[in-house]
PDB file of C-alpha atoms in Angstrom:
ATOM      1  CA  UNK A   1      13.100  25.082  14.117  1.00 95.00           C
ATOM      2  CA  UNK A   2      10.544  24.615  11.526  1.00 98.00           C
ATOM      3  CA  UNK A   3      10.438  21.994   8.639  1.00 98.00           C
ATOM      4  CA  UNK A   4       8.929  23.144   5.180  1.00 98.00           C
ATOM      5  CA  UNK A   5       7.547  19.784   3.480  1.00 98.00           C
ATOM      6  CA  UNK A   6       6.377  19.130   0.065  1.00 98.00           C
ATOM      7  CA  UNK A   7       5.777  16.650  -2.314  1.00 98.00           C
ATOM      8  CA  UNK A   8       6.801  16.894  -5.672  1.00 98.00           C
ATOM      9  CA  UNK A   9       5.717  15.859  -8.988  1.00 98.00           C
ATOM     10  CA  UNK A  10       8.148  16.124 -11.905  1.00 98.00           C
ATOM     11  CA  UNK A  11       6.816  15.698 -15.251  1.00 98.00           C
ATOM     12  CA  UNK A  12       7.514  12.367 -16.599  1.00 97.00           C
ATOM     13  CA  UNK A  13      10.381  11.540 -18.122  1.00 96.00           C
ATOM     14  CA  UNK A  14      12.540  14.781 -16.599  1.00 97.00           C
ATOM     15  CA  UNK A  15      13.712  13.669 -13.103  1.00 97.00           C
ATOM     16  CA  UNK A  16      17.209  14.008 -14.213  1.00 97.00           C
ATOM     17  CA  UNK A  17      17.290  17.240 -15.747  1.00 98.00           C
ATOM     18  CA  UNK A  18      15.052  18.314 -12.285  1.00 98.00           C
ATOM     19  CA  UNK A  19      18.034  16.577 -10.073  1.00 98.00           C
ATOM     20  CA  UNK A  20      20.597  18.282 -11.918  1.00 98.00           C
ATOM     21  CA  UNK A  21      18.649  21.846 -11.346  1.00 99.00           C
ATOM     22  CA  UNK A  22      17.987  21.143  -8.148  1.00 99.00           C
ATOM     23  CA  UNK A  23      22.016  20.615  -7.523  1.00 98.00           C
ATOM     24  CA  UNK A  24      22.249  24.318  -9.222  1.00 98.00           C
ATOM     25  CA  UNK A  25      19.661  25.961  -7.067  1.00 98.00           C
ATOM     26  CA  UNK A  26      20.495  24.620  -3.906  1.00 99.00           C
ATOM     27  CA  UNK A  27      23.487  27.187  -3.209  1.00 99.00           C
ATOM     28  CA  UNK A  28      19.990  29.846  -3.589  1.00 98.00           C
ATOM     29  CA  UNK A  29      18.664  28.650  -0.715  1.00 98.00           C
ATOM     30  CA  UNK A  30      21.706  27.854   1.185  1.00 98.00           C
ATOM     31  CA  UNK A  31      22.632  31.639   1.309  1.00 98.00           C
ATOM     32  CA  UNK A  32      19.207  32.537   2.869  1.00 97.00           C
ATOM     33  CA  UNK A  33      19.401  33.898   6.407  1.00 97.00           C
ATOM     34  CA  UNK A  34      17.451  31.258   8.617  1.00 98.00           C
ATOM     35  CA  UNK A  35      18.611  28.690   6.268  1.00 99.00           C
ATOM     36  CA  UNK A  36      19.386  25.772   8.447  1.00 99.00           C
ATOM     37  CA  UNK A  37      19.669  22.534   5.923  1.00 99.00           C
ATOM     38  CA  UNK A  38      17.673  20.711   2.425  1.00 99.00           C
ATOM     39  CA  UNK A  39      16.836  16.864   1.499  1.00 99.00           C
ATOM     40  CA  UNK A  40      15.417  16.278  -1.754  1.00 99.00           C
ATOM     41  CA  UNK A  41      14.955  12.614  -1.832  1.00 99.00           C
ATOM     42  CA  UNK A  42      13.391  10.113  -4.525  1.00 98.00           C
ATOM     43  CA  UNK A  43       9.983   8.446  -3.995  1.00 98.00           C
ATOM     44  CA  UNK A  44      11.120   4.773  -3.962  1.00 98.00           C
ATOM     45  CA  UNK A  45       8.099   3.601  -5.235  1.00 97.00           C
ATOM     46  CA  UNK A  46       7.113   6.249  -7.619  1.00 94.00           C
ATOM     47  CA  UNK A  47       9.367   7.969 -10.993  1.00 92.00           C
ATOM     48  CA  UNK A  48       9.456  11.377 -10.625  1.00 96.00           C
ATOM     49  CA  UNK A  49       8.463  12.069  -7.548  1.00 98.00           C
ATOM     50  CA  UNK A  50      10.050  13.855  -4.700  1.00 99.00           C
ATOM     51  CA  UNK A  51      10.259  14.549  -1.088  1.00 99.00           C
ATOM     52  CA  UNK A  52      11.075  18.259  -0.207  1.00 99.00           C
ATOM     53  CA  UNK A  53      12.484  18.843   3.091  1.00 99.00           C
ATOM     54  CA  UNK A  54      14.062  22.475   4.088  1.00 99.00           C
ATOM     55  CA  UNK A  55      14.471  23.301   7.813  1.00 99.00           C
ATOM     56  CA  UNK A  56      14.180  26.607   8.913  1.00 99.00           C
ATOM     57  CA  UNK A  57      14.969  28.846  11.943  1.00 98.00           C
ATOM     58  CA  UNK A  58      11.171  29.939  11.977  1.00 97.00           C
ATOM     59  CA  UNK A  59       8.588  30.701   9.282  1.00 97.00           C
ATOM     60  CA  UNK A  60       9.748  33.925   8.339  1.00 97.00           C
ATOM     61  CA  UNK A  61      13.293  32.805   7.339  1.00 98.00           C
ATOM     62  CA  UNK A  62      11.535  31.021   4.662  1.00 97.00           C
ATOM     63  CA  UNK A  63       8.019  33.106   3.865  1.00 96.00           C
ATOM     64  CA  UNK A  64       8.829  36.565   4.612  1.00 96.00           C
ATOM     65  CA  UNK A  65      12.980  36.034   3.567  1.00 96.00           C
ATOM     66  CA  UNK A  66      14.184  33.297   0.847  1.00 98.00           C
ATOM     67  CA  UNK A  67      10.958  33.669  -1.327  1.00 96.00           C
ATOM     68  CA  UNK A  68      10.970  37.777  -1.545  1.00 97.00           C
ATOM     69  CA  UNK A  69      14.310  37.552  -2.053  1.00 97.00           C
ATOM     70  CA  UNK A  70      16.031  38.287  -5.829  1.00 97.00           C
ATOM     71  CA  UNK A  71      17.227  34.141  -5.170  1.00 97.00           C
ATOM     72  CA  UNK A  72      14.344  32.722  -5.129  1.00 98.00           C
ATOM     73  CA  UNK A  73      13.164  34.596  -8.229  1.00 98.00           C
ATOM     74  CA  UNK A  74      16.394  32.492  -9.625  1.00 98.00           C
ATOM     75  CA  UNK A  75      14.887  29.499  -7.937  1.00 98.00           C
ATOM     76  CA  UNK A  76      11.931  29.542  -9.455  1.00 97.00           C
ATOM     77  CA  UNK A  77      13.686  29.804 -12.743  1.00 98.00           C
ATOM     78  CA  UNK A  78      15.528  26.826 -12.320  1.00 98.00           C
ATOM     79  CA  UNK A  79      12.566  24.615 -10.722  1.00 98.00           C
ATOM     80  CA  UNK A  80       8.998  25.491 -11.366  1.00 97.00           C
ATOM     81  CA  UNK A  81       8.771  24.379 -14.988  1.00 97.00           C
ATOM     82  CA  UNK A  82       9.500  20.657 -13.361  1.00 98.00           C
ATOM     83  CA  UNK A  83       6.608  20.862 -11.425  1.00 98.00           C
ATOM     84  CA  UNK A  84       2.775  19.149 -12.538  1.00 96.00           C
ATOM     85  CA  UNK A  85       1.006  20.164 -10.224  1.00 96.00           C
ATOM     86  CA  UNK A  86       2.512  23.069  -8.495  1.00 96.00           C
ATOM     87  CA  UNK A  87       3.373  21.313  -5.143  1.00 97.00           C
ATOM     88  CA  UNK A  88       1.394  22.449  -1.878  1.00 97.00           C
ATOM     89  CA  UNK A  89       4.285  23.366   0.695  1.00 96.00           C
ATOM     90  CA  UNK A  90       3.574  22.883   4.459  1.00 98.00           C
ATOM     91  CA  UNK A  91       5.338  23.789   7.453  1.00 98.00           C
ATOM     92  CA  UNK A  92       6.006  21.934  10.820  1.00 98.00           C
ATOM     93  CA  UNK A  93       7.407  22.353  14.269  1.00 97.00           C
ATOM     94  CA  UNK A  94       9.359  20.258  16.532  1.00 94.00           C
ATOM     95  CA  UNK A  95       9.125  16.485  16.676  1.00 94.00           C
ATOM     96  CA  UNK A  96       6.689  15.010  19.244  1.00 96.00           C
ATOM     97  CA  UNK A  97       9.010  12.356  20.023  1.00 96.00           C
TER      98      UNK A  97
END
């Protein structure tokens, strides 16, 4: 399994209209071969800010599948405009512990 991470910064002001997208594009990502499960969690100590967590079977599922697919085309729709910055997205293997 691999973990894709990111942090990311809403503009101010529009966390709710990004939650409520986020609810809509989450059936995108869901249908992606690999696809294994998504958190999208609020920084507690910061407005619009949020914790992206997607696990994956490997890499691939996610790189190579989900983002040349026609879906995340529709993704990107629905999210990107939220974003200030763009959000760097990093991937992880298995837990040391």
């Amino acid at each position: 399994m691999i973990v894709e991470h990111a942090l990311l910064q809403v503009r101010a002001g529009e966390g709710t209209a990004f939650e409520a997208a986020m609810r809509q594009a989450r059936p995108l990502i869901a249908a992606s071969s690999g696809f294994v499960s998504i958190e999208v969690r609020p920084a507690a100590e910061h407005a619009d800010r949020y914790l992206l967590r997607v696990v994956w079977t490997d890499i691939a599922a996610h790189r190579d599948g989900f983002r040349m697919s026609d879906r995340y085309q529709d993704w990107r729709k629905l999210l990107h405009g939220f974003y200030e910055p763009m959000p760097l997205v990093e991937y992880f293997g298995e837990s040391i512990v």
